[in-house]
Short mmCIF file of C-alpha atoms in Angstrom, two decimals:
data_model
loop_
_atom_site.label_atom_id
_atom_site.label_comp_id
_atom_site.label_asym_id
_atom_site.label_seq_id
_atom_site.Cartn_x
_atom_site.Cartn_y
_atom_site.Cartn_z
CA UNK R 1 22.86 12.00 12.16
CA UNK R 2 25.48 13.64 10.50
CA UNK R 3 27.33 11.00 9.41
CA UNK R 4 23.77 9.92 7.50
CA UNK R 5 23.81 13.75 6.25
CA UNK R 6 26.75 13.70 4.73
CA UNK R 7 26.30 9.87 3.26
CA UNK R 8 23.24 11.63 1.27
CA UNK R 9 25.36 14.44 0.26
CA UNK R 10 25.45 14.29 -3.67
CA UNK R 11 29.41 14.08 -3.90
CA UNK R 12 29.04 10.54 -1.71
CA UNK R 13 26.24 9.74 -3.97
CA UNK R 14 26.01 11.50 -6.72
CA UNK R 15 26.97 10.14 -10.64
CA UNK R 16 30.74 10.75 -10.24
CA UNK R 17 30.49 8.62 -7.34
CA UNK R 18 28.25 5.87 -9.26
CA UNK R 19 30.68 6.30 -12.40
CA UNK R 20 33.69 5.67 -10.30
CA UNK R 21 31.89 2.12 -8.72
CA UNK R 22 30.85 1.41 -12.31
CA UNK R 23 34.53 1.79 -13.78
CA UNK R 24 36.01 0.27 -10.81
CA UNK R 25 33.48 -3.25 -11.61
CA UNK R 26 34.29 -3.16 -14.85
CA UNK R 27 35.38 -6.47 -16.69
CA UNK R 28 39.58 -6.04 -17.55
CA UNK R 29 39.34 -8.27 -20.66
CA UNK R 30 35.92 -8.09 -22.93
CA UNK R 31 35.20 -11.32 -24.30
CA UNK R 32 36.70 -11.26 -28.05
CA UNK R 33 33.05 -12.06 -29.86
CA UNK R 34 33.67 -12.07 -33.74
CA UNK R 35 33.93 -8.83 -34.79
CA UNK R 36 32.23 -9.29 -38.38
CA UNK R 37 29.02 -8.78 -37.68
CA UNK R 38 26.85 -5.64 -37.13
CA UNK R 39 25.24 -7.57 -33.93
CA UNK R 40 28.06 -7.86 -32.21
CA UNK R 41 29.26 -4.48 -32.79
CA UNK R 42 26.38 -3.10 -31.34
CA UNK R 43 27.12 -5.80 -28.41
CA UNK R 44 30.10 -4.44 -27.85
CA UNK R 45 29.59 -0.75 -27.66
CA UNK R 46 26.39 -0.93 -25.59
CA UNK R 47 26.86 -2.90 -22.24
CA UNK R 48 27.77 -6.50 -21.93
CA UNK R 49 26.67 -9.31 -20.09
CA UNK R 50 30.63 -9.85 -18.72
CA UNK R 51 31.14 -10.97 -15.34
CA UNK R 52 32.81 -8.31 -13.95
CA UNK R 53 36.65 -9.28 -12.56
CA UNK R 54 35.82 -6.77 -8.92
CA UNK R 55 32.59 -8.04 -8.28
CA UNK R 56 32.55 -8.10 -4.48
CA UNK R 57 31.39 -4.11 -4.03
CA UNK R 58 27.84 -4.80 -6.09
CA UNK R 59 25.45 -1.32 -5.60
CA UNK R 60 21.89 -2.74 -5.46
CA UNK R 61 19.10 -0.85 -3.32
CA UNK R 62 19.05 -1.44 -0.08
CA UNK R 63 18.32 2.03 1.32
CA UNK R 64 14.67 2.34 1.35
CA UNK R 65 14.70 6.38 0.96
CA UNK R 66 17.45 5.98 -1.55
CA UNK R 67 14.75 3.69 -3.62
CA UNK R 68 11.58 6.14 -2.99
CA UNK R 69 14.30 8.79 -5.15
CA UNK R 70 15.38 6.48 -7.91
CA UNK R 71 18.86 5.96 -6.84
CA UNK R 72 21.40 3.13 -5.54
CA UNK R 73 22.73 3.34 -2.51
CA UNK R 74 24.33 1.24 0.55
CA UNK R 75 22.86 1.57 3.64
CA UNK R 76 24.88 -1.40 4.74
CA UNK R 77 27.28 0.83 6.87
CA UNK R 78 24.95 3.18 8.29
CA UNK R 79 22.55 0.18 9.95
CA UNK R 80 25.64 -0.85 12.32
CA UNK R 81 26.22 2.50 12.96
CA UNK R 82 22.40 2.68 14.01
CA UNK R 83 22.38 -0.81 15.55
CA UNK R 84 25.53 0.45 17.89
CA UNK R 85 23.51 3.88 18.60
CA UNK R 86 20.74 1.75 19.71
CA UNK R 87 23.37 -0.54 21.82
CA UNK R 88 24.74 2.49 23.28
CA UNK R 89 21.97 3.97 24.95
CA UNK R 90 21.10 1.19 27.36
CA UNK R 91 23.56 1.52 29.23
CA UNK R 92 23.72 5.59 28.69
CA UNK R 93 20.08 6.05 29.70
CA UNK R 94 20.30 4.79 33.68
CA UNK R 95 23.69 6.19 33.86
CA UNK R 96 23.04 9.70 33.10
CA UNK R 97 19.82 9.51 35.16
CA UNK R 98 22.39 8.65 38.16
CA UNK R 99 24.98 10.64 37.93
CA UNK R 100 24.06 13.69 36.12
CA UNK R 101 26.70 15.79 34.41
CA UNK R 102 26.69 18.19 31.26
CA UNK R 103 29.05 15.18 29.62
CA UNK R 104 26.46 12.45 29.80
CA UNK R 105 23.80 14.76 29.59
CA UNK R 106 25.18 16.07 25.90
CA UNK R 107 25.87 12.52 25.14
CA UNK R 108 22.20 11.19 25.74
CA UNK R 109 20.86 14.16 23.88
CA UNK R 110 22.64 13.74 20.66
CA UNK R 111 22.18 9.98 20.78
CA UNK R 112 18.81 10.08 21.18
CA UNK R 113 17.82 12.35 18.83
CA UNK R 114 20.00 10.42 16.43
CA UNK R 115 18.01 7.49 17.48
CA UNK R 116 14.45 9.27 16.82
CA UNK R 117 15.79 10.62 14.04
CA UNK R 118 16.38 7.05 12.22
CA UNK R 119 12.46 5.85 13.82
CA UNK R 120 11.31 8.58 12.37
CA UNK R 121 12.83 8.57 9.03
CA UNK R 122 11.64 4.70 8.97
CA UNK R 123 8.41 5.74 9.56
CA UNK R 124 8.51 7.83 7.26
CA UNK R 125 9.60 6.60 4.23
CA UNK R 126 7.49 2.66 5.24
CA UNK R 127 4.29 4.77 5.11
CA UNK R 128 4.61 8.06 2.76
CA UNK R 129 5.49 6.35 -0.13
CA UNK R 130 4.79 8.11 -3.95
CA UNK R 131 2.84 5.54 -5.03
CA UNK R 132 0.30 6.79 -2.38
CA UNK R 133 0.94 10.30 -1.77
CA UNK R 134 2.61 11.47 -5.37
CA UNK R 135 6.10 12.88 -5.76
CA UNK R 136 6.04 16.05 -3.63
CA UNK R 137 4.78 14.65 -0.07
CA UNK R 138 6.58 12.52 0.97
CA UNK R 139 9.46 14.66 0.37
CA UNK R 140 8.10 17.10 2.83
CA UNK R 141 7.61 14.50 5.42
CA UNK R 142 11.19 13.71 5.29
CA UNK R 143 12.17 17.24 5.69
CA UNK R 144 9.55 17.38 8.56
CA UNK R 145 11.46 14.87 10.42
CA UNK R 146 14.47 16.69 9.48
CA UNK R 147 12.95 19.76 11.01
CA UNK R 148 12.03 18.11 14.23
CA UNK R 149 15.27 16.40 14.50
CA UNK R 150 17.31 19.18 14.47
CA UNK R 151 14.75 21.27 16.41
CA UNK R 152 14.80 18.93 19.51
CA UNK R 153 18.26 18.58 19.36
CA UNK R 154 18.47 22.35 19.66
CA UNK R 155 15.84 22.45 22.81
CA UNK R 156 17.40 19.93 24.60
CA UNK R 157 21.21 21.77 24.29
CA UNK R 158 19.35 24.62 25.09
CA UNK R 159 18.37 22.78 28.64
CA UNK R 160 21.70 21.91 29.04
CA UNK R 161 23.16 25.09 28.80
CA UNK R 162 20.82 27.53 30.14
CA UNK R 163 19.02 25.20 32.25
CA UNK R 164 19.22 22.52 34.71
CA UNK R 165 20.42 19.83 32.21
CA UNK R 166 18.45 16.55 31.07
CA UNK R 167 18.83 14.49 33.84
CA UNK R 168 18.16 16.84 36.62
CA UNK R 169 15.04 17.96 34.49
CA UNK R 170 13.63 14.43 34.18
CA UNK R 171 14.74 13.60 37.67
CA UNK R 172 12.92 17.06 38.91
CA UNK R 173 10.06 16.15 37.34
CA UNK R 174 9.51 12.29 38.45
CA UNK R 175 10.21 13.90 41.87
CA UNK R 176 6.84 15.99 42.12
CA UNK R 177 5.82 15.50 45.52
CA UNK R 178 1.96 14.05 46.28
CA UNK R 179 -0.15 16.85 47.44
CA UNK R 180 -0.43 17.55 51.11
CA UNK R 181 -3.86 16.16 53.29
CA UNK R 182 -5.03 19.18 55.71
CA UNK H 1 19.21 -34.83 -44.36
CA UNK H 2 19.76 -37.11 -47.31
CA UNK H 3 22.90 -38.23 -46.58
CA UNK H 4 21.50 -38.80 -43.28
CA UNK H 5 18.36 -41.09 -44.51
CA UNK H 6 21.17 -43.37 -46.39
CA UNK H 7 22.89 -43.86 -43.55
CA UNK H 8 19.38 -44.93 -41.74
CA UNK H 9 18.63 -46.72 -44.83
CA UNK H 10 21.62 -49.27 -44.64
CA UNK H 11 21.38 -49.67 -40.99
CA UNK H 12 17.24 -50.99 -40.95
CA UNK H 13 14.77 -53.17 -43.22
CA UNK H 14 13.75 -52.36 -46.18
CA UNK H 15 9.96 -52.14 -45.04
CA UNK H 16 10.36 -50.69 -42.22
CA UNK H 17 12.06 -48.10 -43.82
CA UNK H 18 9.44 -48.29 -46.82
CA UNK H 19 6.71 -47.00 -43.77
CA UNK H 20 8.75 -44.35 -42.64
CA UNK H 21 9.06 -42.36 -45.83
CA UNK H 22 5.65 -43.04 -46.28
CA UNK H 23 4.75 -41.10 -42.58
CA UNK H 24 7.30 -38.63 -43.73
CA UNK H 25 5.80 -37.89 -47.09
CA UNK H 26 2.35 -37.80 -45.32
CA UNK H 27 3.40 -35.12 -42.93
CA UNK H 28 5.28 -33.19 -45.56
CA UNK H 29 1.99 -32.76 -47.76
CA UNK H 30 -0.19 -32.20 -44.49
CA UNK H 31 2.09 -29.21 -43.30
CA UNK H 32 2.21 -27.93 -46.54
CA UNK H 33 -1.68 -28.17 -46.64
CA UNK H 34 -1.71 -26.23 -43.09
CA UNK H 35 -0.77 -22.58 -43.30
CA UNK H 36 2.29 -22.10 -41.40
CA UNK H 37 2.03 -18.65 -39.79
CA UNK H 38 5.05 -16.23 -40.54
CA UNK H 39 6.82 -15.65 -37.58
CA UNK H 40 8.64 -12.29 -37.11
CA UNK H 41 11.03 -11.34 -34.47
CA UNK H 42 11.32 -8.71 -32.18
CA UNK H 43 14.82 -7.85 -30.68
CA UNK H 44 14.73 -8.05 -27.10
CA UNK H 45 14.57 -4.72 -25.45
CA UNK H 46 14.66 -5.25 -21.72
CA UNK H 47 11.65 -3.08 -19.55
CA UNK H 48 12.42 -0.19 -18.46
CA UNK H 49 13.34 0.73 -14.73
CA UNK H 50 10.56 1.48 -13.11
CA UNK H 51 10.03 1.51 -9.30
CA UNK H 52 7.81 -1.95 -8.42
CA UNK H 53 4.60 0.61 -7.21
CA UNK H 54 4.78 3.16 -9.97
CA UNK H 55 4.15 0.11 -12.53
CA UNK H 56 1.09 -1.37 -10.91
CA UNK H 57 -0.30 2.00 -10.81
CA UNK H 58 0.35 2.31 -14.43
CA UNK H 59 -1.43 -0.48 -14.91
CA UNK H 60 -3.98 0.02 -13.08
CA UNK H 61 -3.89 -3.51 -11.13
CA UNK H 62 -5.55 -3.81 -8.07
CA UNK H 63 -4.16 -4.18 -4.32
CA UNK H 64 -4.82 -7.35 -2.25
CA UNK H 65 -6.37 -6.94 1.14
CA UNK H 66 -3.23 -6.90 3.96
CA UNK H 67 -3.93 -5.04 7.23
CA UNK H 68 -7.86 -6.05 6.88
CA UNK H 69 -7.97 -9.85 6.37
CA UNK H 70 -4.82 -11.08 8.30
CA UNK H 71 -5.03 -12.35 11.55
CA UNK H 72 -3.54 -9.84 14.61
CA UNK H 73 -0.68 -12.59 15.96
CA UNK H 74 1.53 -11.44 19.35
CA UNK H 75 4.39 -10.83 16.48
CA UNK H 76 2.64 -8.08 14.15
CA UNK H 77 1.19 -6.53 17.77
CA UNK H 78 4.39 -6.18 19.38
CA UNK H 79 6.31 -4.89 16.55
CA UNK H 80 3.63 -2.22 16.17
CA UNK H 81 3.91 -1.44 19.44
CA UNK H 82 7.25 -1.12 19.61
CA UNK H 83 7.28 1.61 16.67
CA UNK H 84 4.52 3.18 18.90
CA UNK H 85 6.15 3.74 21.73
CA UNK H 86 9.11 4.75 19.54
CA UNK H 87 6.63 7.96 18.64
CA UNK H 88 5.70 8.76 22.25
CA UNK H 89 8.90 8.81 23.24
CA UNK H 90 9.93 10.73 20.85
CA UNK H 91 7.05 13.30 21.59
CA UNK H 92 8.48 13.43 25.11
CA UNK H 93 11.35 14.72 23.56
CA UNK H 94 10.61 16.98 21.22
CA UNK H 95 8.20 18.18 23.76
CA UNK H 96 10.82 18.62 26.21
CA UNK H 97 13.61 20.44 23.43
CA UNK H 98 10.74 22.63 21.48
CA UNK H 99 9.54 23.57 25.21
CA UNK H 100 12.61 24.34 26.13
CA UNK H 101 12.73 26.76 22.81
CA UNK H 102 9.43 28.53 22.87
CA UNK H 103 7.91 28.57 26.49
CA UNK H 104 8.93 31.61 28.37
CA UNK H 105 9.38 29.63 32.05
CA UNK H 106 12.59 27.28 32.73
CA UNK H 107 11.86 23.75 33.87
CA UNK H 108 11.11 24.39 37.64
CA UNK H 109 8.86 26.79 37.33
CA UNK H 110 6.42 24.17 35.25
CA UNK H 111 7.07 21.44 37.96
CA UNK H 112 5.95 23.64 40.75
CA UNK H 113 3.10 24.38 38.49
CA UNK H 114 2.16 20.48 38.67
CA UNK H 115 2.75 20.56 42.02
CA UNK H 116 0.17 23.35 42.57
CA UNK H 117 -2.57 20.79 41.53
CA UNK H 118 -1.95 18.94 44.79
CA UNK H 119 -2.40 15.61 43.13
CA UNK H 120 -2.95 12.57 45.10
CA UNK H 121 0.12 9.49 45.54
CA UNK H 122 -2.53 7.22 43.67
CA UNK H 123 -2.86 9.47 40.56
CA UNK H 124 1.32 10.01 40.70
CA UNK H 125 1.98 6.72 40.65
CA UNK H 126 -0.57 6.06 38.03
CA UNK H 127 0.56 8.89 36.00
CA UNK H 128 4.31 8.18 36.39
CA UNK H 129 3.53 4.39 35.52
CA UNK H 130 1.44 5.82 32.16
CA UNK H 131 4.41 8.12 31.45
CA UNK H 132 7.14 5.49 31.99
CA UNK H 133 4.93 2.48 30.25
CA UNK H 134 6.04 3.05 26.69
CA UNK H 135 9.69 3.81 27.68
CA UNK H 136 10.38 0.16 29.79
CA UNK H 137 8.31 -1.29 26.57
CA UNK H 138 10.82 0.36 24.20
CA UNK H 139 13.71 -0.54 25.60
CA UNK H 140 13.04 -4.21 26.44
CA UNK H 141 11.89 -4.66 22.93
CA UNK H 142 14.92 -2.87 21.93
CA UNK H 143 17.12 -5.14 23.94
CA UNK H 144 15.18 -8.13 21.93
CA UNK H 145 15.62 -6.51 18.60
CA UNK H 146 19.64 -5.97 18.91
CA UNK H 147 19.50 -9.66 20.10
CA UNK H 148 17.57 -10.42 16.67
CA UNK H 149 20.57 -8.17 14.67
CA UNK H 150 23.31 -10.60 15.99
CA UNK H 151 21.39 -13.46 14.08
CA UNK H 152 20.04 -15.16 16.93
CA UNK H 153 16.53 -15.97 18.22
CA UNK H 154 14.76 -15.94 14.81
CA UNK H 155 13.19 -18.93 15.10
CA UNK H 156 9.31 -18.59 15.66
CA UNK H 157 8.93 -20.69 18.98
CA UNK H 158 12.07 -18.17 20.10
CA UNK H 159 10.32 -14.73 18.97
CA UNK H 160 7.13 -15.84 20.94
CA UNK H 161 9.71 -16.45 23.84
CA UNK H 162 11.76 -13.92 23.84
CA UNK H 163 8.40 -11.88 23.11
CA UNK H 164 6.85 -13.09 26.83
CA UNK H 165 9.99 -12.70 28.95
CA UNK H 166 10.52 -9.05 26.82
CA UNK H 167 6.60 -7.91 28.25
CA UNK H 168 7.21 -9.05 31.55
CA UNK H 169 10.89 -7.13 31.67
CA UNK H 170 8.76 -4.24 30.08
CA UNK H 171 5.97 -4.38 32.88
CA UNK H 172 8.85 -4.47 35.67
CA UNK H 173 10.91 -1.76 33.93
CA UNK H 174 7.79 0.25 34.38
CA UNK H 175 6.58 -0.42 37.87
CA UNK H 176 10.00 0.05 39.23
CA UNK H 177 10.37 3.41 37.80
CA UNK H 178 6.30 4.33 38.71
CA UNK H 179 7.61 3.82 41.95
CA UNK H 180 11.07 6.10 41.88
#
């Protein structure tokens, strides 16, 4: 979840950053058109329709929330690190359930609330769109899951620390004895 | 163009050729007689970025029907189902970490507390198989969606298979944990 943070910071994808992609797909030799006419002048100064020589970094939208706000952005890298998130906890969940340890424990924790985290933010930005809701709302839902996020996350280190831990809580729990027949 | 009827001239007959300035001096008088609307250009400004929604709002254009005309197929179901349980889970979650923050008790004391209500082994297991359903759902689905993200299984007669075996993993996932 961090790592997505500081992907949305505005110095990873802000103008400069957007400037420095443009200038860095830019064509090195601009296609000598004849230089007579006012048309091509005007061609030449606004963009052209060159083939750029670096074309194999090409920003289009593929991050949904990155759409909803106007701008370009890859999401490219931050799906595999989802999809490996995802991968990790199958294993993670039964394990710490087993053998449970403040390690695994703090592990599971931030994984998973990583892993609601990007549900939720799906959720989010498939259903409160602006064409629906306007500009402001959805917006706020995305800070809401923010808010949750980082408010579980919180609880559940809380448990860890102060309390029993995860697993012995869930483990506590599934172990509540059947009441007893006089 | 005149050089180019001379050259036509000396390669055809005479009459032949006779008929075709005839047709040609026919359709010159009959275009003149037609008024010929002055075209105008327009240089080509391309349309503005605008997000796909925003526009058709803007333009007022109507939606189709989705969600209330198409059939419910075991595809759409299970994927929503899979985002649902996604949310319950999560609840348990957040229940258990904003819990943790506000209530004043630590976790034993509320498990004694559902202990005091002396529930039957019937109503345990059915509450523990309730609790646990959307959790072995989850993560057989989730299994069958990382399978999907290696770019395998995409085929429709392999979602609908991989969608039966991943319901009765989910069902066993469930019972054996309803029964921990």
């Amino acid at each position: 979840m961090a790592f997505s943070m500081m992907l949305r910071r505005p110095v990873c994808s802000g103008p400069i950053m957007q400037q420095v992609m443009r200038l860095a797909t830019q064509p090195a030799v601009k296609p000598n058109l004849t230089q007579n006419t006012i048309q091509s002048l005007k061609s030449t100064l606004l963009k052209t329709e060159t083939t750029p020589i670096m074309n194999s970094v090409r920003s289009f939208r593929t991050s949904a929330v990155r759409f909803a706000e106007g701008k370009s952005g890859d999401h490219s890298k931050l799906w595999v690190v989802e999809r490996v998130a995802s991968a990790a906890l199958l294993p993670l969940i039964p394990l710490a359930l087993i053998a449970p340890s403040k390690i695994l424990d703090s592990a599971l924790a931030i994984i998973m609330v990583a892993h609601s985290f990007w549900g939720l933010e799906a959720i989010a930005v498939d259903y409160v769109r602006a064409s629906i809701f306007g500009p402001v709302i959805p917006k706020i839902a995305i800070g809401l899951v923010y808010l949750v996020s980082i408010a579980t996350l919180g609880g559940l280190f809380y448990i860890i620390t102060h309390d029993v831990g995860l697993a012995n809580s869930i483990r506590q729990f599934w172990s509540i004895k059947a009441g007893q027949k006089a | 163009m005149a050089f180019y009827c001379c050259g036509r001239l000396g390669n055809t007959s005479l009459l032949g050729n006779l008929a075709k300035f005839r047709t040609a001096l026919g359709s010159a008088t009959y275009a003149q007689a037609a008024a010929v609307p002055k075209i105008t250009f327009k240089k080509f400004e391309p349309p503005k970025e605008e997000h796909h929604d925003i526009r058709n709002e803007r333009l007022n254009r109507p939606l189709s029907p989705h969600l209330t005309i198409y059939k419910f197929q075991i595809t759409s179901v299970l994927s929503i189902t899979h985002r649902t349980a996604g949310i319950i889970l999560t609840g348990y979650a957040t229940a258990l970490g904003l819990g943790a923050l506000v209530l004043p008790h630590d976790i034993s004391h509320y498990v004694t507390m559902i202990e005091g209500l002396n529930l039957s082994p019937a109503t345990i297991f059915l509450a523990k198989a309730l609790i646990a359903a959307p959790f072995g759902y989850h993560f057989a689905n989730g299994i069958r969606h990382l399978y999907w993200d290696t770019a395998k299984g995409l085929t429709i007669k392999e979602v609908y298979s991989t969608g039966y075996a991943m319901l009765g993993a989910a069902v066993a996932i469930t019972l054996f944990l309803a029964a921990l």
